Coordinates of C-alpha atoms in Angstrom, one line a residue:
Chain A
M1 CA 7.1 0.7 -11.7
S2 CA 7.7 1.9 -15.2
E3 CA 10.3 -0.9 -15.7
L4 CA 7.4 -3.3 -15.7
I5 CA 6.1 -2.0 -19.0
Q6 CA 9.3 -1.6 -20.9
L7 CA 8.8 -2.9 -24.4
G8 CA 11.3 -4.0 -26.9
A9 CA 14.1 -4.6 -24.4
Q10 CA 17.3 -5.9 -26.0
R11 CA 17.2 -9.7 -26.4
P12 CA 20.3 -11.7 -26.9
K13 CA 20.6 -13.4 -30.3
A14 CA 20.3 -17.2 -30.7
P15 CA 23.4 -18.9 -32.0
A16 CA 23.1 -20.2 -35.6
P17 CA 22.4 -23.9 -35.7
D18 CA 25.8 -24.7 -37.2
Q19 CA 27.5 -22.7 -34.4
L20 CA 26.1 -24.8 -31.6
E21 CA 28.7 -25.8 -29.0
L22 CA 27.5 -28.5 -26.6
R23 CA 28.8 -28.1 -23.1
F24 CA 26.7 -30.6 -21.0
S25 CA 28.9 -32.9 -19.0
D26 CA 28.4 -36.7 -19.0
K27 CA 26.7 -36.3 -15.6
A28 CA 24.3 -33.8 -17.1
I29 CA 23.5 -36.0 -20.0
A30 CA 22.8 -38.9 -17.7
E31 CA 20.5 -36.7 -15.6
L32 CA 18.6 -35.7 -18.6
D33 CA 18.2 -39.3 -19.7
A34 CA 16.9 -40.2 -16.2
L35 CA 14.4 -37.3 -16.4
R36 CA 13.1 -38.5 -19.7
T37 CA 11.7 -41.6 -17.9
H38 CA 9.7 -39.4 -15.5
Y39 CA 7.3 -38.0 -18.1
P40 CA 5.3 -39.3 -21.0
T41 CA 6.7 -36.5 -23.3
E42 CA 10.2 -35.2 -23.8
K43 CA 8.8 -31.7 -23.8
A44 CA 8.1 -32.0 -20.1
C45 CA 11.8 -32.1 -19.5
I46 CA 12.2 -28.5 -20.6
L47 CA 11.9 -27.1 -17.0
P48 CA 14.3 -29.5 -15.4
G49 CA 16.5 -29.4 -18.5
L50 CA 16.8 -25.7 -18.1
W51 CA 17.8 -26.2 -14.4
I52 CA 20.6 -28.5 -15.6
A53 CA 21.7 -25.9 -18.1
Q54 CA 21.7 -23.2 -15.5
R55 CA 24.1 -25.3 -13.5
E56 CA 26.3 -26.3 -16.5
Y57 CA 26.5 -22.7 -17.7
D58 CA 27.6 -21.1 -14.4
G59 CA 24.2 -19.8 -13.4
Y60 CA 23.4 -18.1 -16.7
L61 CA 21.0 -19.3 -19.3
S62 CA 22.8 -17.7 -22.2
P63 CA 21.5 -18.1 -25.7
A64 CA 24.0 -21.0 -26.1
A65 CA 22.6 -22.7 -23.0
I66 CA 19.0 -22.4 -24.2
A67 CA 20.1 -23.6 -27.6
E68 CA 21.7 -26.7 -26.1
V69 CA 18.5 -27.5 -24.1
A70 CA 16.5 -27.1 -27.3
H71 CA 18.9 -29.3 -29.2
R72 CA 18.9 -32.1 -26.7
L73 CA 15.2 -32.1 -26.2
H74 CA 14.4 -31.8 -29.9
R75 CA 12.4 -28.5 -29.4
S76 CA 12.9 -25.2 -31.2
Y77 CA 15.0 -22.5 -29.8
A78 CA 12.1 -20.1 -29.7
E79 CA 10.0 -22.5 -27.6
V80 CA 12.6 -23.1 -25.0
E81 CA 13.5 -19.4 -24.8
G82 CA 9.8 -18.7 -24.4
V83 CA 9.7 -21.0 -21.4
A84 CA 13.0 -19.9 -19.9
T85 CA 12.0 -16.2 -20.0
F86 CA 8.6 -16.8 -18.3
Y87 CA 10.1 -18.0 -15.0
S88 CA 11.8 -15.6 -12.6
M89 CA 14.4 -18.1 -11.3
Y90 CA 15.9 -18.7 -14.7
T91 CA 18.6 -16.1 -15.3
T92 CA 18.3 -15.2 -18.9
A93 CA 19.2 -11.5 -19.0
H94 CA 22.8 -11.4 -17.9
Q95 CA 25.5 -13.4 -16.1
P96 CA 24.8 -13.1 -12.4
G97 CA 27.4 -12.8 -9.7
R98 CA 28.7 -15.8 -7.9
H99 CA 26.2 -15.3 -5.1
M100 CA 22.7 -14.1 -5.7
I101 CA 21.0 -12.4 -2.8
E102 CA 17.3 -12.0 -3.1
V103 CA 15.5 -9.7 -0.8
C104 CA 11.8 -10.4 -0.3
T105 CA 9.9 -7.1 0.1
C106 CA 6.5 -8.6 -0.3
L107 CA 3.7 -8.1 2.3
S108 CA 4.9 -9.5 5.6
C109 CA 8.5 -8.6 4.8
H110 CA 7.4 -5.1 3.9
M111 CA 5.6 -4.9 7.2
C112 CA 8.7 -6.1 9.0
G113 CA 11.2 -3.6 7.5
A114 CA 12.4 -5.3 4.3
Y115 CA 12.9 -2.0 2.5
R116 CA 15.5 -1.0 5.1
I117 CA 17.3 -4.3 4.5
A118 CA 17.2 -3.7 0.8
D119 CA 18.5 -0.1 1.3
Y120 CA 21.3 -1.5 3.5
L121 CA 22.3 -4.1 1.0
E122 CA 22.4 -1.5 -1.8
A123 CA 24.5 0.9 0.3
K124 CA 26.9 -1.8 1.6
L125 CA 27.5 -3.3 -1.9
G126 CA 27.3 0.0 -3.8
V127 CA 25.0 -1.4 -6.4
K128 CA 21.3 -1.2 -6.9
L129 CA 18.8 -4.0 -6.8
G130 CA 19.0 -6.0 -10.0
E131 CA 22.7 -5.2 -10.4
T132 CA 26.0 -7.1 -9.9
T133 CA 29.0 -5.8 -8.1
P134 CA 31.9 -5.0 -10.4
D135 CA 34.0 -7.8 -8.9
G136 CA 31.3 -10.3 -10.0
V137 CA 30.7 -11.7 -6.5
F138 CA 27.2 -10.5 -5.7
T139 CA 24.0 -9.9 -7.5
I140 CA 21.1 -8.5 -5.5
H141 CA 17.5 -8.7 -6.4
E142 CA 14.1 -7.8 -5.1
V143 CA 11.8 -10.9 -5.1
E144 CA 8.1 -11.5 -4.6
C145 CA 6.9 -13.5 -1.7
L146 CA 9.3 -16.4 -0.7
D147 CA 6.6 -17.9 1.5
A148 CA 8.7 -17.8 4.6
C149 CA 6.7 -15.0 6.2
D150 CA 7.3 -16.3 9.7
R151 CA 11.0 -15.4 9.1
A152 CA 10.3 -11.9 7.7
P153 CA 12.3 -10.0 6.6
V154 CA 13.8 -12.9 4.8
L155 CA 16.5 -13.4 2.1
Q156 CA 17.2 -16.2 -0.3
V157 CA 20.9 -17.0 -0.9
G158 CA 21.4 -20.0 -3.1
D159 CA 19.2 -22.8 -1.8
Q160 CA 19.0 -21.3 1.7
Y161 CA 16.6 -18.9 3.3
V162 CA 18.1 -16.5 5.8
G163 CA 15.9 -14.7 8.2
P164 CA 14.7 -12.8 10.0
V165 CA 17.7 -10.7 9.1
T166 CA 19.2 -7.6 10.7
E167 CA 21.9 -5.3 9.4
A168 CA 24.4 -7.1 11.5
D169 CA 23.3 -10.4 10.0
I170 CA 23.9 -9.0 6.5
D171 CA 27.4 -7.9 7.5
A172 CA 28.2 -11.4 8.6
L173 CA 26.6 -13.0 5.6
L174 CA 28.5 -10.9 3.1
D175 CA 31.8 -11.6 4.9
R176 CA 31.1 -15.3 4.8
L177 CA 30.0 -15.4 1.2
R178 CA 32.9 -13.3 0.0
N179 CA 35.3 -16.0 1.3
E180 CA 33.3 -18.8 -0.3
D181 CA 34.7 -19.9 -3.7
S182 CA 31.7 -22.0 -4.6
S183 CA 28.9 -20.3 -6.4
A184 CA 25.5 -20.2 -4.6
V185 CA 23.9 -19.7 -7.9
V186 CA 25.2 -22.9 -9.4
Q187 CA 24.6 -24.8 -6.1
L188 CA 20.9 -23.8 -6.2
A189 CA 20.5 -25.1 -9.7
D190 CA 22.3 -28.3 -8.7
S191 CA 20.1 -28.8 -5.6
I192 CA 17.0 -28.4 -7.7
V193 CA 18.3 -30.9 -10.3
Q194 CA 19.1 -33.4 -7.6
V195 CA 15.7 -33.4 -5.9
H196 CA 14.1 -34.5 -9.2
L197 CA 16.2 -37.7 -9.2
R198 CA 15.8 -40.9 -7.1
D199 CA 18.8 -42.2 -5.2
T200 CA 19.1 -44.9 -7.8
E201 CA 19.2 -42.3 -10.6
R202 CA 21.7 -39.9 -9.0
A203 CA 25.3 -39.9 -10.1
K204 CA 27.5 -41.8 -7.7
Chain B
M1 CA -10.3 -23.5 21.9
A2 CA -6.6 -24.0 21.4
E3 CA -4.5 -25.5 18.7
Y4 CA -5.7 -28.8 17.4
K5 CA -2.7 -30.6 16.0
L6 CA -3.9 -33.3 13.7
L7 CA -1.4 -32.9 10.8
L8 CA 1.3 -31.0 12.7
E9 CA 1.2 -33.3 15.8
H10 CA 4.6 -34.8 15.1
S11 CA 6.1 -32.0 13.0
H12 CA 8.6 -31.0 15.7
E13 CA 10.0 -34.5 15.8
P14 CA 12.9 -35.1 13.3
E15 CA 12.3 -38.9 13.4
F16 CA 8.9 -38.3 11.8
R17 CA 10.6 -37.5 8.6
T18 CA 12.0 -41.1 8.4
L19 CA 9.9 -44.1 7.5
H20 CA 10.9 -45.8 10.7
G21 CA 9.8 -42.9 12.8
Y22 CA 6.6 -42.4 10.8
L23 CA 5.6 -46.0 11.2
A24 CA 6.4 -45.9 14.9
R25 CA 3.8 -43.0 15.2
G26 CA 1.0 -44.8 13.4
G27 CA 2.1 -44.0 9.9
Y28 CA 0.6 -46.0 7.0
A29 CA -2.4 -47.2 9.2
A30 CA -4.6 -45.2 6.8
L31 CA -3.2 -46.9 3.7
N32 CA -3.4 -50.3 5.4
R33 CA -7.1 -49.6 6.1
A34 CA -7.7 -48.2 2.6
K35 CA -6.3 -51.2 0.9
G36 CA -9.0 -53.4 2.4
M37 CA -11.7 -51.1 1.0
E38 CA -13.4 -50.9 -2.3
R39 CA -12.2 -47.9 -4.3
Q40 CA -15.6 -46.3 -4.1
A41 CA -15.6 -46.8 -0.3
I42 CA -12.4 -44.7 0.0
I43 CA -14.0 -41.9 -2.0
D44 CA -17.2 -42.2 0.1
E45 CA -15.1 -41.9 3.3
V46 CA -13.6 -38.6 2.0
K47 CA -17.2 -37.5 1.1
T48 CA -18.4 -38.3 4.6
S49 CA -15.5 -36.3 6.0
G50 CA -16.6 -33.1 4.2
L51 CA -13.0 -32.4 3.3
R52 CA -12.6 -29.3 1.2
G53 CA -9.6 -28.3 -0.8
R54 CA -7.0 -26.5 1.4
G55 CA -5.3 -24.6 -1.4
G56 CA -7.7 -21.7 -1.4
A57 CA -10.9 -22.5 -3.3
G58 CA -12.4 -24.9 -0.7
F59 CA -13.8 -27.2 -3.4
P60 CA -15.1 -30.6 -2.1
T61 CA -12.3 -33.1 -2.5
W62 CA -14.4 -36.2 -3.0
I63 CA -16.0 -34.7 -6.1
K64 CA -12.6 -34.5 -7.8
W65 CA -11.8 -38.1 -6.7
N66 CA -15.2 -39.3 -7.8
G67 CA -14.9 -37.7 -11.2
I68 CA -12.2 -40.0 -12.5
E69 CA -13.4 -42.7 -14.8
K70 CA -14.2 -45.9 -12.9
E71 CA -13.4 -48.3 -15.8
K72 CA -9.9 -47.4 -16.5
T73 CA -9.1 -47.0 -20.2
R74 CA -6.0 -44.8 -20.1
P75 CA -3.3 -43.5 -17.8
H76 CA -4.5 -41.6 -14.7
Y77 CA -2.4 -38.9 -13.1
L78 CA -2.3 -37.4 -9.7
I79 CA -0.8 -33.9 -9.0
C80 CA 0.1 -32.4 -5.7
N81 CA 0.0 -28.6 -5.9
A82 CA 3.0 -27.6 -3.8
D83 CA 3.5 -24.4 -5.7
E84 CA 2.7 -22.4 -2.5
G85 CA 3.0 -18.8 -3.6
E86 CA 0.3 -16.8 -1.9
P87 CA 1.9 -14.1 0.1
G88 CA 1.5 -14.8 3.8
T89 CA 1.2 -18.6 3.4
F90 CA 3.9 -21.1 4.4
K91 CA 2.0 -24.1 5.7
D92 CA 2.7 -26.4 2.7
K93 CA 6.4 -25.7 3.2
Q94 CA 6.3 -26.9 6.8
L95 CA 4.2 -29.9 5.9
M96 CA 6.6 -31.0 3.2
E97 CA 9.7 -30.3 5.4
T98 CA 8.5 -31.9 8.6
T99 CA 5.8 -34.4 7.6
P100 CA 6.7 -35.7 4.1
F101 CA 5.3 -39.1 4.6
L102 CA 1.8 -37.6 5.3
V103 CA 1.9 -36.1 1.9
I104 CA 3.2 -39.4 0.3
E105 CA 0.7 -41.6 2.1
G106 CA -2.2 -39.2 1.3
M107 CA -1.2 -39.3 -2.4
T108 CA -0.9 -43.1 -2.3
I109 CA -4.4 -43.3 -0.9
A110 CA -5.7 -41.1 -3.6
A111 CA -3.9 -43.2 -6.2
L112 CA -5.5 -46.3 -4.8
A113 CA -9.0 -44.7 -5.0
T114 CA -8.5 -43.4 -8.6
Q115 CA -6.2 -46.0 -10.1
A116 CA -3.5 -43.4 -10.8
D117 CA -0.3 -44.6 -12.5
A118 CA 1.9 -41.7 -11.6
G119 CA 1.9 -38.7 -9.3
Y120 CA 3.8 -35.4 -9.6
I121 CA 4.5 -33.1 -6.7
Y122 CA 4.9 -29.7 -8.3
I123 CA 7.0 -27.7 -5.8
R124 CA 8.0 -24.1 -6.2
G125 CA 11.6 -23.7 -7.1
E126 CA 12.6 -21.8 -4.0
F127 CA 11.5 -24.6 -1.6
V128 CA 14.6 -26.7 -1.8
D129 CA 14.5 -27.8 1.8
A130 CA 11.0 -29.0 1.4
A131 CA 11.9 -30.8 -1.8
K132 CA 15.0 -32.4 -0.2
S133 CA 12.9 -33.7 2.7
L134 CA 10.3 -35.2 0.3
R135 CA 13.1 -36.6 -1.8
A136 CA 14.6 -38.5 1.0
A137 CA 11.1 -39.8 2.1
I138 CA 10.2 -40.9 -1.4
D139 CA 13.4 -42.8 -1.8
E140 CA 12.8 -44.5 1.5
A141 CA 9.2 -45.3 0.5
Y142 CA 10.4 -46.9 -2.7
A143 CA 13.0 -49.0 -0.9
H144 CA 10.4 -50.4 1.4
G145 CA 7.6 -51.1 -1.0
Y146 CA 5.5 -48.1 -0.2
L147 CA 5.9 -46.7 -3.7
G148 CA 6.5 -48.4 -7.0
Q149 CA 5.2 -51.8 -8.1
N150 CA 2.4 -53.6 -6.3
I151 CA 2.4 -51.3 -3.3
L152 CA 1.8 -53.3 0.0
G153 CA 0.4 -56.1 -2.1
T154 CA -2.5 -54.1 -3.4
G155 CA -1.7 -54.5 -7.0
L156 CA -1.3 -50.7 -7.3
N157 CA 1.6 -49.6 -9.3
F158 CA 2.3 -45.9 -8.5
D159 CA 5.3 -43.8 -9.2
L160 CA 5.8 -40.5 -7.5
Y161 CA 8.0 -37.8 -9.0
I162 CA 9.1 -34.4 -7.9
H163 CA 8.9 -31.6 -10.4
M164 CA 10.3 -28.2 -9.5
G165 CA 8.9 -24.9 -10.6
A166 CA 11.1 -22.0 -11.5
G167 CA 9.6 -18.9 -10.0
S168 CA 6.0 -18.1 -11.0
Y169 CA 3.0 -17.4 -8.7
E170 CA 0.7 -18.2 -11.6
C171 CA 1.7 -21.8 -11.6
G172 CA -0.3 -22.3 -8.4
E173 CA -3.4 -22.0 -10.6
E174 CA -4.2 -25.6 -11.5
S175 CA -4.4 -25.3 -15.2
A176 CA -1.3 -23.1 -15.4
L177 CA 0.5 -25.7 -13.2
M178 CA -0.4 -28.4 -15.6
S179 CA 0.9 -26.3 -18.5
S180 CA 4.2 -25.8 -16.5
L181 CA 4.4 -29.5 -15.7
M182 CA 4.1 -30.3 -19.5
G183 CA 7.1 -28.0 -20.2
E184 CA 5.3 -24.8 -21.1
R185 CA 5.1 -21.2 -19.9
G186 CA 2.9 -21.2 -16.8
M187 CA -0.2 -19.9 -18.4
P188 CA -3.8 -20.9 -17.5
R189 CA -6.1 -22.9 -19.9
L190 CA -9.7 -22.7 -20.6
K191 CA -11.8 -24.3 -17.8
F192 CA -15.1 -26.0 -17.3
P193 CA -17.7 -25.5 -18.8
H194 CA -15.6 -24.2 -21.8
A195 CA -13.3 -27.2 -21.6
P196 CA -13.4 -30.6 -19.9
L197 CA -12.6 -30.8 -16.2
P198 CA -9.1 -32.0 -15.3
T199 CA -10.7 -35.3 -14.1
V200 CA -11.7 -35.9 -17.7
A201 CA -8.8 -34.3 -19.6
G202 CA -6.1 -32.9 -17.3
V203 CA -2.4 -33.1 -17.7
W204 CA -1.4 -34.7 -21.1
D205 CA -5.1 -34.8 -21.7
Q206 CA -5.6 -37.7 -19.3
P207 CA -7.8 -38.0 -16.2
T208 CA -6.1 -36.0 -13.5
I209 CA -6.6 -35.1 -9.9
I210 CA -5.0 -32.0 -8.6
N211 CA -5.1 -31.3 -4.8
N212 CA -3.1 -29.1 -2.4
V213 CA -0.4 -30.5 -0.1
E214 CA -2.6 -30.0 3.0
T215 CA -5.6 -31.7 1.3
Y216 CA -3.6 -34.9 0.6
A217 CA -2.2 -34.8 4.1
A218 CA -5.7 -34.5 5.6
A219 CA -6.8 -37.6 3.7
V220 CA -4.5 -39.7 6.0
P221 CA -6.3 -39.1 9.3
I222 CA -9.6 -39.3 7.5
L223 CA -8.9 -42.8 6.3
A224 CA -7.2 -43.8 9.5
K225 CA -9.9 -42.6 11.8
G226 CA -12.9 -42.4 9.5
G227 CA -14.9 -39.6 8.0
E228 CA -17.5 -39.9 10.7
W229 CA -14.8 -38.9 13.2
Y230 CA -13.4 -36.1 11.1
V231 CA -16.8 -34.3 10.8
T232 CA -16.9 -33.9 14.6
L233 CA -14.1 -31.4 14.1
G234 CA -15.6 -28.0 13.2
A235 CA -19.1 -29.4 13.8
N236 CA -20.4 -26.1 15.0
T237 CA -19.6 -24.4 11.6
K238 CA -21.9 -24.3 8.6
N239 CA -19.9 -26.4 6.3
S240 CA -16.2 -26.5 7.3
R241 CA -15.0 -29.8 8.8
G242 CA -11.7 -30.8 10.2
T243 CA -8.7 -28.7 11.0
K244 CA -6.9 -26.0 9.0
I245 CA -3.4 -24.8 9.3
F246 CA -3.1 -21.0 9.4
S247 CA 0.2 -19.3 8.7
V248 CA 0.4 -16.3 10.9
S249 CA 2.8 -13.5 10.2
A250 CA 3.5 -9.7 10.1
H251 CA 3.0 -7.9 13.3
V252 CA 2.7 -10.7 15.8
N253 CA 5.0 -11.9 18.5
K254 CA 5.2 -15.5 17.5
P255 CA 4.8 -15.9 13.8
G256 CA 4.3 -19.4 12.6
N257 CA 1.9 -22.2 11.5
Y258 CA -1.0 -22.9 13.8
E259 CA -3.4 -25.7 13.2
I260 CA -6.8 -25.1 14.6
E261 CA -10.3 -26.7 14.4
F262 CA -12.6 -24.9 12.0
G263 CA -14.9 -22.6 14.0
T264 CA -12.1 -21.1 16.1
P265 CA -12.4 -17.3 16.5
L266 CA -9.9 -15.2 14.6
M267 CA -8.8 -13.5 17.9
E268 CA -7.8 -16.8 19.4
L269 CA -5.5 -17.4 16.5
L270 CA -3.9 -14.1 17.3
D271 CA -3.5 -15.2 20.9
L272 CA -1.9 -18.4 19.8
A273 CA 0.6 -16.3 17.8
G274 CA 1.6 -14.4 20.9
G275 CA -0.6 -11.3 20.3
M276 CA 0.1 -8.1 18.5
K277 CA 3.6 -6.8 18.3
G278 CA 4.5 -3.1 18.1
G279 CA 1.1 -1.7 18.4
A280 CA -2.7 -2.3 18.6
L281 CA -4.5 -4.4 16.0
K282 CA -5.6 -2.3 13.0
A283 CA -6.4 -4.8 10.3
C284 CA -6.1 -8.5 9.4
V285 CA -5.8 -10.3 6.1
P286 CA -7.0 -13.7 7.2
G287 CA -6.5 -16.0 4.1
G288 CA -3.5 -14.8 2.1
S289 CA -2.9 -11.6 0.2
S290 CA -5.8 -12.1 -2.2
V291 CA -8.6 -12.0 0.3
P292 CA -10.2 -8.7 1.4
M293 CA -8.9 -7.3 4.6
L294 CA -10.8 -7.0 7.8
N295 CA -10.6 -4.0 10.1
A296 CA -10.2 -4.4 13.9
E297 CA -13.9 -4.4 14.6
D298 CA -14.6 -7.2 12.0
C299 CA -11.8 -9.2 13.6
Q300 CA -13.5 -9.3 17.0
N301 CA -16.4 -11.3 15.5
A302 CA -14.6 -13.2 12.8
I303 CA -14.8 -17.0 12.9
L304 CA -12.3 -19.1 11.0
A305 CA -14.5 -21.2 8.7
Y306 CA -15.4 -20.9 5.0
E307 CA -18.9 -19.6 5.1
E308 CA -18.6 -17.7 8.4
L309 CA -15.5 -15.7 7.2
W310 CA -17.3 -15.0 3.9
E311 CA -20.2 -13.5 5.8
T312 CA -17.7 -11.3 7.7
G313 CA -16.4 -10.0 4.4
S314 CA -13.3 -12.1 3.8
M315 CA -12.2 -15.7 3.0
V316 CA -10.3 -18.6 4.5
G317 CA -8.3 -18.8 1.2
S318 CA -5.0 -20.5 1.7
G319 CA -4.8 -19.6 5.4
G320 CA -2.1 -17.0 5.2
C321 CA -3.1 -14.8 8.0
M322 CA -1.4 -11.4 8.4
F323 CA -2.1 -9.2 11.3
L324 CA -1.3 -5.5 10.8
N325 CA -0.7 -3.1 13.7
E326 CA -1.7 0.6 14.1
H327 CA 1.4 1.8 12.4
T328 CA 0.5 0.2 9.1
C329 CA -0.1 2.6 6.3
I330 CA -2.9 0.9 4.5
V331 CA -2.1 2.7 1.2
S332 CA 1.4 1.5 1.3
Y333 CA 0.3 -2.1 2.1
T334 CA -2.2 -2.0 -0.7
W335 CA 0.4 -0.6 -3.1
R336 CA 2.7 -3.5 -2.3
T337 CA -0.1 -6.0 -2.8
A338 CA -0.8 -4.4 -6.2
Q339 CA 2.9 -4.7 -7.1
F340 CA 2.8 -8.4 -6.4
Y341 CA -0.1 -9.1 -8.7
A342 CA 1.3 -6.8 -11.4
M343 CA 4.6 -8.7 -11.3
E344 CA 3.0 -12.1 -11.3
S345 CA 0.2 -11.6 -13.9
C346 CA 1.1 -14.0 -16.7
G347 CA 0.0 -11.6 -19.4
K348 CA -2.4 -13.9 -21.1
C349 CA -5.6 -11.9 -20.7
T350 CA -6.1 -8.1 -21.0
P351 CA -8.1 -7.3 -17.9
C352 CA -5.4 -8.8 -15.6
R353 CA -2.3 -7.9 -17.6
E354 CA -3.4 -4.2 -18.0
G355 CA -5.6 -3.8 -15.0
T356 CA -3.0 -5.0 -12.5
K357 CA -0.5 -2.5 -13.9
W358 CA -2.9 0.4 -13.9
M359 CA -3.8 -0.3 -10.3
L360 CA -0.1 -0.3 -9.5
Q361 CA 0.6 2.9 -11.3
I362 CA -2.3 4.7 -9.6
L363 CA -1.3 3.4 -6.2
E364 CA 2.3 4.4 -6.8
R365 CA 1.4 7.9 -7.7
I366 CA -0.7 8.2 -4.6
L367 CA 2.2 7.0 -2.5
R368 CA 4.5 9.4 -4.2
G369 CA 2.2 12.2 -3.1
N370 CA 0.8 12.8 -6.6
G371 CA -2.6 11.3 -6.1
Q372 CA -5.4 12.9 -8.2
P373 CA -8.9 13.6 -7.1
G374 CA -11.0 10.7 -8.4
D375 CA -8.2 8.1 -8.0
M376 CA -10.3 6.1 -5.5
D377 CA -13.2 5.9 -7.9
L378 CA -10.8 5.0 -10.7
L379 CA -9.3 2.2 -8.7
M380 CA -12.7 0.9 -7.7
E381 CA -13.7 1.0 -11.4
I382 CA -10.6 -0.9 -12.4
T383 CA -11.2 -3.6 -9.8
K384 CA -14.7 -4.1 -11.1
Q385 CA -13.3 -4.4 -14.7
I386 CA -10.9 -7.1 -13.6
D387 CA -13.0 -9.0 -11.1
G388 CA -14.9 -11.9 -12.9
R389 CA -13.5 -10.8 -16.3
S390 CA -10.0 -12.2 -16.2
F391 CA -9.1 -15.6 -17.7
C392 CA -8.2 -17.2 -14.4
G393 CA -8.5 -16.4 -10.7
L394 CA -5.3 -14.3 -10.5
G395 CA -7.2 -11.2 -11.7
D396 CA -9.9 -11.6 -9.1
A397 CA -7.2 -12.1 -6.5
A398 CA -5.6 -8.9 -7.6
A399 CA -8.8 -6.9 -7.5
W400 CA -10.3 -8.0 -4.2
P401 CA -7.5 -6.7 -1.8
V402 CA -7.5 -3.3 -3.5
A403 CA -11.3 -3.0 -3.4
G404 CA -11.4 -4.4 0.1
A405 CA -8.8 -1.9 1.5
I406 CA -10.6 1.1 -0.1
K407 CA -13.9 -0.1 1.4
K408 CA -12.5 -0.7 4.9
F409 CA -10.2 2.3 5.1
P410 CA -11.5 5.0 2.7
E411 CA -10.4 7.8 4.9
E412 CA -6.7 6.8 4.6
F413 CA -6.9 6.9 0.8
E414 CA -8.8 10.2 0.9
Y415 CA -6.3 11.7 3.2
F416 CA -3.3 10.5 1.2
I417 CA -4.7 11.8 -2.1
K418 CA -5.7 15.2 -0.6
N419 CA -2.6 15.9 1.4
G420 CA 0.0 14.0 -0.5
R421 CA 1.1 12.2 2.7
S422 CA 0.1 9.3 4.9
M423 CA -2.5 9.6 7.6
V424 CA -0.3 7.2 9.6
D425 CA 2.5 9.5 10.4
T426 CA 4.6 7.6 12.8
P427 CA 8.3 6.6 12.7
E428 CA 7.3 3.0 12.5
A429 CA 5.2 3.6 9.4
R430 CA 8.1 5.5 7.8
A431 CA 10.4 2.7 8.6
M432 CA 8.2 0.3 6.6
A433 CA 7.9 2.5 3.5
P434 CA 10.1 2.2 0.5
R435 CA 12.8 4.8 0.1
W436 CA 11.0 6.8 -2.6
A437 CA 7.9 7.1 -0.5
Q438 CA 9.6 8.5 2.6
R439 CA 8.4 12.0 1.8
A440 CA 4.9 10.9 2.7
F441 CA 6.0 10.5 6.3
S442 CA 7.5 13.1 8.7
A443 CA 11.2 12.7 9.4
V444 CA 11.9 12.1 13.1

């Protein structure tokens, strides 16, 4: 796994402070305000704040998205970028496809044939794990244990787990997703934001 | 012995996820009893029950609860560790999805006993269904006075929040979880005796209790029926009381969660899960990926209880029990375990950051057929350099399975290194292997 120890990988540049363009919707600002009441510090809103940003910026925590979270929470860009890049579910490297398909290949899934599922997905979509199809519809990823080992081999698509999957299931899944205009990536981020909020705090 | 469904008794009933359905099945009897008790009496009841933390370490729960200052001078926090990430484990997920009120009631009891002001359920980001189920339950609990101000007339003001993770195994480690909750990278912090216990200075430096989902849920039957009753479960074990949910997966016919009384033989758990699938039993990892594996012979005598399983050479851990059949290439399995820990090491300390990657590189070269003489000794040496020397438990957890597999199946590693191919040369084994390792198995 030499890619694990790649050093000095290209890192996108932060926007200059005077170039900041704020994109959060009124709904997002209200959500962030509600979240502030949940914690004794504003800093604790960084994780949920990044989830809001991932939704507002079409599933991609670009430097502009990170800068907006830093600005709104009164933290430095470096601090928020440091947090964002630590967690695997924040997409900071590149714009993902509309639907992210994550294949668990960890222990139980490995034992139940997950590598053949990963091979099949790669062959079917013509891209490798970690890549996005040229039409921007699918991104596929290998993930560590999703903790749904009773459903091995299991996939995560948006906020849903799919499993145990066969090659035929994947055919059907890809066909279904291709015809869906909504983005599973954005929908996952939104679901995660919503579960933080009480019914009285959620946008009507 | 069969299943003993204490926490999972109603988990198949959708109504149990609603307050109405929960109350109709005896819900909140425990809190109603607890509210008539002194705070210390609640903690003593948990002490009597012998409840030990269900997240993996098995630490006595009452000691945490008892460690919070009795004369309150500052905010007290309660955290539910729902960052279930241990490969092979999926019990907290089911508890949150199907029995959310057990978790909420258990936390409210703990809040009552420790005068907590706010609770945070830290759920791993992937568990959206679990979080939605808890969300609905929390909203309902607020609407009916089971959360919020002056809960059930007790004078307790307790707010409960959900905080979602974002993909990090390390955040299941309690100090890393608190870092993450405070809005930082999920890295561990110094622990006792080098730093105060969380009960003295936890999250935001305030007194904090942090327990696993299953631990909080278990507090409910303990308070409802009494600690004296709870200790009758698992009474034939050395020091494991009550029930434990084991998540059974890999090569079994009916993978799933099975709740059993402590003291149940491992082989009965296998029977509950429908027996082996695709071949005879070869090995078992009984408590999640980080515990040492047992071979088939060990399995025959293994008893599911903390001390008993330790004596057999493994651990209860988080209860993620994976049974592996005869077609499992142990080298391949061990390589995949090593990859998990290399990916999830947070990078804070050198033994774990470097050691996990070295182990992965060596195992990968073996699996590619390029193993070197002496690789087994080298691996064992690295495990010794990580075990006990890393900043938090992740390093230990990475070292144990590698050392355990080499100890239990040395011949498979020797064969692979010597011949450049797997000793388990079956089509099934080949089907499990990653594409780049296919050369190690004969084509059909």
